[in-house]
CSV table of C-alpha atoms and ligand atoms in Angstrom, one decimal:
chain,number,residue,atom,x,y,z
A,23,MET,CA,48.7,30.4,-33.3
A,24,GLN,CA,51.4,32.0,-31.3
A,25,SER,CA,50.8,34.7,-28.8
A,26,GLY,CA,52.6,35.7,-25.7
A,27,THR,CA,49.5,37.4,-24.3
A,28,SER,CA,46.7,35.0,-24.8
A,29,ALA,CA,46.0,33.9,-21.2
A,30,HIS,CA,43.6,31.1,-22.1
A,31,ARG,CA,44.9,28.2,-24.2
A,32,TYR,CA,42.9,25.0,-24.9
A,33,ASP,CA,44.0,22.2,-22.7
A,34,ARG,CA,41.7,19.1,-22.6
A,35,ARG,CA,42.9,18.0,-19.1
A,36,ARG,CA,42.3,21.5,-17.6
A,37,LEU,CA,38.9,21.7,-19.2
A,38,THR,CA,37.9,18.3,-17.9
A,39,ASP,CA,39.1,19.2,-14.4
A,40,VAL,CA,37.2,22.5,-14.4
A,41,PHE,CA,34.1,20.8,-15.6
A,42,LEU,CA,34.3,18.3,-12.8
A,43,LYS,CA,35.0,20.9,-10.2
A,44,VAL,CA,32.1,23.2,-11.3
A,45,TYR,CA,29.4,20.6,-11.9
A,46,GLY,CA,30.6,17.5,-10.1
A,47,THR,CA,30.1,15.4,-13.3
A,48,ALA,CA,32.2,14.4,-16.3
A,49,LEU,CA,31.9,16.4,-19.5
A,50,ALA,CA,30.3,14.5,-22.4
A,51,GLY,CA,31.9,16.3,-25.3
A,52,VAL,CA,33.9,19.3,-26.4
A,53,PHE,CA,33.1,21.5,-29.4
A,54,ARG,CA,35.0,24.5,-30.9
A,55,ALA,CA,34.5,27.4,-33.2
A,56,PRO,CA,37.2,29.8,-34.4
A,57,GLY,CA,37.6,33.5,-34.4
A,58,ARG,CA,38.2,35.2,-37.7
A,59,VAL,CA,40.0,37.9,-39.6
A,60,ASN,CA,38.7,39.6,-42.7
A,61,LEU,CA,41.4,39.8,-45.4
A,62,ILE,CA,39.5,42.2,-47.7
A,63,GLY,CA,36.0,43.5,-48.2
A,64,GLU,CA,35.3,46.1,-45.4
A,65,HIS,CA,32.0,47.9,-45.0
A,66,THR,CA,30.7,45.9,-47.9
A,67,ASP,CA,28.5,43.4,-46.0
A,68,TYR,CA,25.6,45.7,-45.2
A,69,ASN,CA,25.7,46.8,-48.9
A,70,GLU,CA,25.0,43.2,-49.9
A,71,GLY,CA,28.6,42.9,-51.3
A,72,PHE,CA,31.6,40.6,-50.9
A,73,VAL,CA,33.9,39.8,-48.0
A,74,MET,CA,36.9,37.5,-47.7
A,75,PRO,CA,37.5,36.3,-44.2
A,76,ALA,CA,39.6,33.4,-42.9
A,77,ALA,CA,39.0,31.3,-39.7
A,78,LEU,CA,41.8,31.6,-37.2
A,79,ASP,CA,43.6,29.0,-35.2
A,80,MET,CA,42.3,30.6,-32.1
A,81,SER,CA,39.0,29.1,-30.9
A,82,THR,CA,36.3,29.2,-28.3
A,83,TYR,CA,35.8,25.7,-26.7
A,84,VAL,CA,32.5,24.6,-25.2
A,85,ALA,CA,32.5,21.5,-23.0
A,86,VAL,CA,29.0,20.1,-22.5
A,87,ALA,CA,27.0,17.5,-20.6
A,88,PRO,CA,23.2,17.1,-21.1
A,89,ARG,CA,20.9,17.4,-18.2
A,90,SER,CA,17.6,15.6,-17.6
A,91,ASP,CA,15.8,18.9,-16.8
A,92,ARG,CA,15.4,22.2,-18.7
A,93,LEU,CA,18.1,24.1,-16.9
A,94,LEU,CA,20.9,25.7,-19.0
A,95,ARG,CA,24.0,26.4,-16.9
A,96,ALA,CA,27.3,27.9,-18.2
A,97,TYR,CA,30.7,28.7,-16.6
A,98,SER,CA,33.1,30.9,-18.5
A,99,MET,CA,36.8,30.3,-17.6
A,100,ASN,CA,37.6,33.7,-19.1
A,101,PHE,CA,35.2,35.5,-16.7
A,102,GLU,CA,35.5,32.9,-13.9
A,103,GLU,CA,31.8,33.3,-13.6
A,104,SER,CA,28.7,31.2,-13.8
A,105,PHE,CA,25.3,31.8,-15.2
A,106,GLU,CA,22.1,29.8,-15.4
A,107,ILE,CA,18.6,30.1,-16.8
A,108,SER,CA,15.6,27.8,-17.4
A,109,LEU,CA,15.0,27.1,-21.1
A,110,ASP,CA,11.3,27.7,-20.3
A,111,ALA,CA,11.9,31.3,-19.3
A,112,ASN,CA,14.5,32.4,-21.9
A,113,ASN,CA,12.9,35.4,-23.7
A,114,PRO,CA,14.7,37.6,-26.2
A,115,GLY,CA,16.2,40.9,-24.8
A,116,ALA,CA,19.7,41.9,-23.8
A,117,SER,CA,20.9,41.8,-20.2
A,118,GLY,CA,24.4,43.1,-21.2
A,119,THR,CA,26.3,40.2,-19.8
A,120,TRP,CA,28.2,37.3,-21.6
A,121,GLY,CA,25.4,34.9,-20.7
A,122,ASP,CA,23.3,36.7,-23.4
A,123,TYR,CA,25.4,34.9,-26.1
A,124,VAL,CA,24.8,31.5,-24.6
A,125,ARG,CA,21.1,31.8,-23.8
A,126,GLY,CA,20.6,33.7,-27.1
A,127,VAL,CA,21.7,30.7,-29.1
A,128,ALA,CA,19.5,28.3,-27.1
A,129,GLY,CA,16.6,30.8,-27.3
A,130,ILE,CA,16.8,31.1,-31.1
A,131,LEU,CA,17.2,27.3,-31.6
A,132,GLU,CA,14.0,26.8,-29.6
A,133,ILE,CA,12.1,29.6,-31.3
A,134,ARG,CA,12.9,27.8,-34.6
A,135,GLY,CA,11.4,24.6,-33.2
A,136,HIS,CA,14.5,22.7,-32.1
A,137,ARG,CA,13.6,21.5,-28.6
A,138,LEU,CA,16.7,21.2,-26.4
A,139,PRO,CA,17.5,19.3,-23.2
A,140,GLY,CA,19.0,21.3,-20.4
A,141,ALA,CA,22.8,21.3,-20.4
A,142,ASP,CA,25.8,22.2,-18.3
A,143,LEU,CA,28.6,24.1,-20.2
A,144,VAL,CA,32.1,25.2,-19.5
A,145,ILE,CA,33.5,27.8,-21.9
A,146,LEU,CA,37.1,28.5,-22.6
A,147,GLY,CA,37.9,31.2,-25.1
A,148,GLU,CA,41.3,31.6,-26.8
A,149,VAL,CA,40.0,34.4,-29.0
A,150,PRO,CA,40.8,37.8,-27.3
A,151,LEU,CA,37.5,39.4,-26.2
A,152,GLY,CA,36.5,42.6,-27.9
A,153,ALA,CA,39.6,42.8,-30.1
A,154,GLY,CA,37.6,42.6,-33.4
A,155,LEU,CA,38.5,39.0,-34.0
A,156,SER,CA,34.9,37.9,-33.3
A,157,SER,CA,35.0,36.1,-30.0
A,158,SER,CA,31.3,36.7,-30.0
A,159,ALA,CA,30.6,34.6,-33.1
A,160,ALA,CA,33.0,32.0,-31.8
A,161,ILE,CA,31.2,31.6,-28.5
A,162,GLU,CA,27.8,31.5,-30.3
A,163,VAL,CA,28.7,28.9,-32.9
A,164,ALA,CA,30.6,26.7,-30.4
A,165,THR,CA,27.6,26.9,-28.1
A,166,ALA,CA,25.2,26.1,-31.0
A,167,VAL,CA,27.1,23.0,-32.1
A,168,ALA,CA,27.4,21.8,-28.5
A,169,LEU,CA,23.7,22.2,-27.8
A,170,LEU,CA,22.7,20.6,-31.1
A,171,SER,CA,24.9,17.6,-30.4
A,172,THR,CA,23.3,17.1,-27.0
A,173,ALA,CA,19.9,17.3,-28.7
A,174,GLY,CA,20.9,14.9,-31.5
A,175,ILE,CA,19.9,17.5,-34.1
A,176,LYS,CA,21.9,18.0,-37.3
A,177,LEU,CA,21.6,21.3,-39.1
A,178,GLU,CA,23.3,22.8,-42.2
A,179,ARG,CA,26.3,25.0,-41.4
A,180,THR,CA,24.7,28.1,-43.0
A,181,GLU,CA,21.6,27.6,-40.9
A,182,ILE,CA,23.7,27.4,-37.8
A,183,ALA,CA,25.4,30.7,-38.8
A,184,MET,CA,22.0,32.4,-39.3
A,185,ILE,CA,20.7,31.2,-36.0
A,186,CYS,CA,23.8,32.6,-34.2
A,187,GLN,CA,23.5,35.9,-36.1
A,188,GLN,CA,19.9,36.2,-34.9
A,189,ALA,CA,21.0,35.4,-31.4
A,190,GLU,CA,23.4,38.2,-31.5
A,191,HIS,CA,20.7,40.6,-32.8
A,192,LEU,CA,17.9,39.6,-30.4
A,193,TYR,CA,19.7,38.6,-27.2
A,194,ALA,CA,23.0,40.5,-27.3
A,195,GLY,CA,21.6,43.6,-29.0
A,196,THR,CA,24.2,43.9,-31.7
A,197,ARG,CA,23.0,44.3,-35.3
A,198,CYS,CA,25.9,42.4,-36.9
A,199,GLY,CA,26.2,41.1,-40.5
A,200,ILE,CA,26.5,37.4,-41.2
A,201,MET,CA,30.2,37.2,-42.0
A,202,ASP,CA,31.5,36.3,-38.5
A,203,GLN,CA,29.1,33.5,-37.8
A,204,PHE,CA,29.4,32.3,-41.4
A,205,ILE,CA,33.2,31.9,-41.3
A,206,ALA,CA,33.1,30.4,-37.8
A,207,CYS,CA,30.9,27.6,-39.4
A,208,HIS,CA,32.5,27.4,-42.9
A,209,GLY,CA,36.2,28.1,-42.3
A,210,LYS,CA,38.7,25.7,-43.9
A,211,LYS,CA,42.3,25.0,-43.0
A,212,GLY,CA,44.7,26.9,-45.4
A,213,ARG,CA,41.8,28.6,-47.1
A,214,ALA,CA,40.2,32.0,-47.2
A,215,VAL,CA,36.4,32.2,-47.9
A,216,MET,CA,35.0,34.7,-50.4
A,217,LEU,CA,31.4,35.2,-49.4
A,218,ASP,CA,28.6,36.9,-51.3
A,219,CYS,CA,26.7,38.6,-48.5
A,220,ARG,CA,23.5,38.7,-50.6
A,221,SER,CA,23.2,35.1,-51.8
A,222,LEU,CA,25.5,33.5,-49.1
A,223,ASP,CA,27.2,31.7,-52.0
A,224,PHE,CA,30.9,31.2,-51.1
A,225,ARG,CA,34.1,30.1,-52.6
A,226,LEU,CA,37.1,28.6,-50.9
A,227,LEU,CA,40.4,30.1,-51.9
A,228,PRO,CA,43.9,28.7,-51.2
A,229,LEU,CA,46.3,30.8,-49.1
A,230,PRO,CA,49.9,30.0,-49.9
A,231,GLU,CA,51.5,27.9,-47.2
A,232,LYS,CA,54.5,30.2,-46.8
A,233,LEU,CA,52.2,33.0,-45.7
A,234,GLN,CA,51.2,33.8,-42.1
A,235,LEU,CA,48.2,35.9,-41.1
A,236,VAL,CA,49.7,38.4,-38.7
A,237,ILE,CA,47.3,40.5,-36.8
A,238,CYS,CA,48.4,43.6,-35.0
A,239,ASN,CA,46.1,45.1,-32.4
A,240,SER,CA,46.4,48.8,-32.2
A,241,MET,CA,45.1,48.6,-28.6
A,242,VAL,CA,42.9,51.6,-29.2
A,243,LYS,CA,39.1,51.9,-29.8
A,244,HIS,CA,38.0,55.4,-30.5
A,245,GLU,CA,34.6,56.5,-29.2
A,246,LEU,CA,33.5,57.5,-32.7
A,247,ALA,CA,33.2,53.9,-33.8
A,248,SER,CA,29.5,53.2,-33.4
A,249,SER,CA,28.1,56.6,-34.2
A,250,GLU,CA,30.2,56.8,-37.3
A,251,TYR,CA,29.3,53.3,-38.3
A,252,ASN,CA,25.6,54.4,-38.3
A,253,THR,CA,26.4,57.5,-40.3
A,254,ARG,CA,28.3,55.5,-42.9
A,255,ARG,CA,25.3,53.1,-43.3
A,256,ALA,CA,23.0,56.1,-43.7
A,257,GLN,CA,25.3,57.7,-46.3
A,258,CYS,CA,25.3,54.5,-48.3
A,259,GLU,CA,21.5,54.3,-48.1
A,260,ALA,CA,21.3,58.0,-49.2
A,261,GLY,CA,23.5,57.2,-52.2
A,262,VAL,CA,21.3,54.3,-53.2
A,263,ARG,CA,18.2,56.4,-52.9
A,264,VAL,CA,19.6,59.0,-55.3
A,265,LEU,CA,21.1,56.6,-57.7
A,266,LYS,CA,17.8,54.7,-57.9
A,267,THR,CA,16.2,57.7,-59.5
A,268,VAL,CA,18.4,57.1,-62.6
A,269,LEU,CA,19.2,53.4,-62.1
A,270,PRO,CA,15.8,52.0,-61.0
A,271,GLU,CA,17.1,48.4,-61.3
A,272,ILE,CA,19.6,48.7,-58.3
A,273,ALA,CA,18.7,47.4,-54.9
A,274,SER,CA,22.0,48.3,-53.1
A,275,LEU,CA,25.5,49.6,-53.9
A,276,ARG,CA,26.4,46.0,-54.7
A,277,ASP,CA,24.5,46.5,-58.0
A,278,VAL,CA,26.4,49.7,-59.0
A,279,THR,CA,29.5,49.7,-61.2
A,280,GLU,CA,32.3,52.3,-60.8
A,281,MET,CA,31.4,53.6,-64.3
A,282,GLN,CA,27.8,54.1,-63.4
A,283,LEU,CA,28.8,55.8,-60.2
A,284,ASN,CA,31.1,58.2,-62.0
A,285,HIS,CA,28.5,58.9,-64.6
A,286,HIS,CA,26.0,60.1,-62.0
A,287,ARG,CA,28.6,61.7,-59.7
A,288,ASN,CA,27.0,65.2,-60.1
A,289,LEU,CA,23.8,63.9,-58.5
A,290,LEU,CA,25.5,63.0,-55.2
A,291,GLU,CA,26.8,65.1,-52.4
A,292,PRO,CA,30.6,64.9,-52.5
A,293,VAL,CA,30.8,63.1,-49.2
A,294,VAL,CA,28.2,60.6,-50.2
A,295,TYR,CA,29.9,60.0,-53.5
A,296,ARG,CA,33.2,59.2,-51.7
A,297,ARG,CA,31.4,56.7,-49.4
A,298,CYS,CA,29.8,55.0,-52.4
A,299,ARG,CA,33.1,55.0,-54.3
A,300,HIS,CA,34.7,53.1,-51.4
A,301,VAL,CA,32.0,50.4,-51.4
A,302,VAL,CA,31.8,50.0,-55.2
A,303,THR,CA,35.6,49.8,-55.6
A,304,GLU,CA,36.0,47.6,-52.6
A,305,ASN,CA,33.5,45.0,-54.0
A,306,ASP,CA,35.6,45.0,-57.2
A,307,ARG,CA,38.8,44.6,-55.2
A,308,VAL,CA,37.4,41.6,-53.3
A,309,GLN,CA,36.6,39.8,-56.5
A,310,ARG,CA,39.9,40.6,-58.0
A,311,ALA,CA,41.7,39.5,-54.9
A,312,GLY,CA,39.7,36.2,-55.1
A,313,ASN,CA,40.9,35.6,-58.6
A,314,ALA,CA,44.5,36.5,-57.7
A,315,LEU,CA,44.5,34.1,-54.8
A,316,GLN,CA,43.1,31.4,-57.0
A,317,ASP,CA,46.1,32.1,-59.4
A,318,GLY,CA,48.6,32.2,-56.5
A,319,ASP,CA,49.4,35.8,-57.3
A,320,VAL,CA,50.2,37.1,-53.8
A,321,PRO,CA,51.7,40.4,-54.9
A,322,GLU,CA,48.4,41.3,-56.6
A,323,VAL,CA,46.4,40.4,-53.5
A,324,GLY,CA,48.8,42.6,-51.5
A,325,HIS,CA,48.4,45.5,-53.9
A,326,LEU,CA,44.6,45.2,-53.5
A,327,MET,CA,44.8,45.1,-49.8
A,328,TYR,CA,46.9,48.2,-49.6
A,329,GLU,CA,44.4,49.9,-52.0
A,330,SER,CA,41.6,48.8,-49.7
A,331,HIS,CA,43.3,50.5,-46.8
A,332,ARG,CA,43.8,53.7,-48.8
A,333,SER,CA,40.1,53.7,-49.7
A,334,LEU,CA,39.0,53.1,-46.2
A,335,ARG,CA,41.3,55.9,-45.0
A,336,ASP,CA,40.5,58.5,-47.7
A,337,ASP,CA,37.1,57.8,-49.1
A,338,TYR,CA,35.3,56.0,-46.2
A,339,GLU,CA,37.3,57.8,-43.5
A,340,VAL,CA,37.1,55.1,-40.9
A,341,SER,CA,40.8,54.6,-40.2
A,342,CYS,CA,42.7,56.5,-37.5
A,343,PRO,CA,46.3,57.5,-36.9
A,344,GLU,CA,47.2,54.4,-35.0
A,345,LEU,CA,46.0,52.1,-37.8
A,346,ASP,CA,47.8,54.2,-40.4
A,347,ILE,CA,51.0,54.0,-38.4
A,348,LEU,CA,50.7,50.2,-38.2
A,349,VAL,CA,50.2,49.9,-42.0
A,350,GLU,CA,52.9,52.3,-42.9
A,351,SER,CA,55.4,50.7,-40.5
A,352,ALA,CA,54.6,47.3,-42.1
A,353,ARG,CA,54.9,48.3,-45.7
A,354,PRO,CA,58.7,48.6,-46.0
A,355,LEU,CA,59.5,45.5,-44.0
A,356,THR,CA,61.0,42.4,-45.8
A,357,GLY,CA,58.6,39.6,-46.5
A,358,VAL,CA,55.4,41.7,-46.1
A,359,TYR,CA,52.9,41.4,-49.0
A,360,ALA,CA,50.0,43.3,-47.5
A,361,SER,CA,48.8,45.4,-44.6
A,362,ARG,CA,45.5,47.0,-44.0
A,363,MET,CA,43.0,47.8,-41.3
A,364,THR,CA,40.5,45.1,-40.7
A,365,GLY,CA,37.1,45.4,-39.0
A,366,GLY,CA,34.9,48.5,-38.6
A,367,GLY,CA,37.8,50.9,-38.0
A,368,PHE,CA,38.6,53.8,-35.6
A,369,GLY,CA,41.0,51.3,-33.9
A,370,GLY,CA,41.1,47.6,-33.6
A,371,CYS,CA,43.5,45.6,-35.7
A,372,THR,CA,45.4,45.4,-39.0
A,373,ILE,CA,45.8,42.2,-41.0
A,374,ASN,CA,49.2,41.6,-42.5
A,375,LEU,CA,50.3,38.9,-45.0
A,376,VAL,CA,53.9,38.0,-44.0
A,377,GLU,CA,56.2,35.3,-45.3
A,378,MET,CA,56.9,32.8,-42.6
A,379,GLU,CA,60.6,33.2,-42.4
A,380,HIS,CA,60.2,37.0,-41.9
A,381,VAL,CA,57.6,36.9,-39.2
A,382,GLN,CA,59.9,37.2,-36.2
A,383,ASN,CA,61.6,40.3,-37.7
A,384,PHE,CA,58.2,41.7,-38.5
A,385,GLN,CA,56.9,41.3,-35.0
A,386,ARG,CA,60.0,43.0,-33.5
A,387,GLU,CA,60.1,45.9,-36.0
A,388,ILE,CA,56.4,46.6,-35.8
A,389,ALA,CA,56.4,46.6,-32.0
A,390,ARG,CA,59.5,48.9,-31.9
A,391,THR,CA,58.1,51.4,-34.4
A,392,TYR,CA,54.6,51.5,-33.0
A,393,GLN,CA,55.9,52.0,-29.5
A,394,GLN,CA,58.2,54.7,-30.7
A,395,LYS,CA,55.4,56.6,-32.4
A,396,THR,CA,52.5,56.0,-30.0
A,397,GLY,CA,54.0,55.0,-26.7
A,398,MET,CA,51.9,51.8,-26.8
A,399,LEU,CA,52.9,48.2,-27.5
A,400,PRO,CA,50.7,46.5,-30.1
A,401,GLN,CA,49.4,43.0,-29.4
A,402,ILE,CA,50.5,40.7,-32.2
A,403,PHE,CA,48.9,37.4,-33.2
A,404,VAL,CA,50.5,35.1,-35.7
A,405,CYS,CA,47.9,32.8,-37.2
A,406,GLN,CA,47.1,30.4,-39.9
A,407,ALA,CA,43.7,29.8,-41.6
A,408,SER,CA,42.0,27.0,-39.9
A,409,GLU,CA,38.8,24.8,-39.8
A,410,GLY,CA,35.4,26.0,-38.9
A,411,ALA,CA,33.3,24.6,-36.0
A,412,GLU,CA,33.8,21.0,-35.1
A,413,ALA,CA,33.7,18.4,-32.3
A,414,VAL,CA,37.1,18.1,-30.6
A,415,THR,CA,38.2,14.6,-29.7
A,416,ILE,CA,41.6,15.3,-28.0
B,2,LIG,P1,34.5,40.6,-30.5
B,2,LIG,O1,33.5,39.8,-31.1
B,2,LIG,O2,35.2,41.5,-31.5
B,2,LIG,O3,35.5,39.8,-29.7
B,2,LIG,P2,32.2,41.6,-29.1
B,2,LIG,O4,32.1,42.8,-28.2
B,2,LIG,O5,31.4,41.4,-30.2
B,2,LIG,O6,33.8,41.6,-29.5
B,2,LIG,O7,32.1,40.3,-28.2
B,2,LIG,C1,32.8,40.1,-27.0
B,2,LIG,C2,31.8,39.6,-25.9
B,2,LIG,O8,31.5,38.2,-26.2
B,2,LIG,C3,32.4,39.5,-24.5
B,2,LIG,O9,32.4,40.7,-23.9
B,2,LIG,C4,31.6,38.5,-23.9
B,2,LIG,O10,30.3,39.0,-23.5
B,2,LIG,C5,31.3,37.5,-25.0
B,2,LIG,N1,32.3,36.4,-25.0
B,2,LIG,C6,33.3,36.1,-26.0
B,2,LIG,N2,34.0,35.1,-25.6
B,2,LIG,C7,33.6,34.7,-24.4
B,2,LIG,C8,34.0,33.7,-23.4
B,2,LIG,N3,35.1,32.9,-23.7
B,2,LIG,N4,33.4,33.6,-22.3
B,2,LIG,C9,32.3,34.4,-22.0
B,2,LIG,N5,31.9,35.4,-22.8
B,2,LIG,C10,32.5,35.5,-24.0
B,3,LIG,MG1,31.7,40.5,-32.1
């Protein structure tokens, strides 16, 4: 990962020093979990469809030492702030602070019957906070593996992901899907993961070594994001309700083909039809992109990613001028295979597949064009797909 703007980079010695300074004892272990980017499959997760994220080489690190009592203490180097709670008085409910993510994970582990010792934690996050690269799942999963290790408990990775998702629902108050926590647990170096959000089956897919995952942050987050997100979900549900009257076997848009949708188009309000068309065609694109990656056909993956952006912009209407500028500025540049918005939309980031030797030129040109057209400088992260959560020994 290269970034001129990431203020926090993992440094074992610094983490050790901070731990000693904050708690007066030595850390016992360090664990990490990565941020993520979704390559294709947007707004498909809550329709029980397919997504294709990759874990990034930007992680959140949690240094830990067990305690003999039931106190859970945490210090975030990003916030330069401490927080503590007794594990005996850790009830669900959001306080709106970063401590919710930490106590949430401990809380759900205990609710599920995993008794934990108290622990001291120091948290160092490389993943930019609130940029749509899922620093929240990274802190949750890193905390989970750190706490489980102090308790001597081994859990399946998918179970850890589900615990962290529930923590985010019940303690942080965000009704997120499973993708972020799942990829933070199951990521693999040099691989994307195609995930079936219904069954949680997944498939690892090779990303060509010559490609870099270049993420451009538009630096905007339009107010609309959360209200429009809820509207989109409601429109998808409305579509399913109507389609069920003629296709009783369907449970979600995941079960509808494009042919069926078009056949029953006249039953749907035009706007609902377009929302459904995005979801149905996007599910198809994710699966085709999976096959193309398997075959090493990067131009086809790129084509599908551009199509995904077009569908999100025109049918789902969740893009914005800034994201469209980033995509259109990337498209003509040498060595660029793909560019599209990633995440919920109305701001946030684009994901670009760029050939390694052309990355520097890409960064320069995108920054120049974006600044010229919007007056803002995008934040750019050059990443590679990396491993999911693990203990860190150096
Ligand atoms: P995203 O997941 O896209 O980065 P969210 O709003 O879902 O954005 O999560 C960001 C929040 O997660 C932060 O505001 C903070 O509460 C918590 N968080 C993430 N990383 C850290 C960290 N290193 N230290 C403390 N809190 C963190
Ligand atoms: Mg998040």
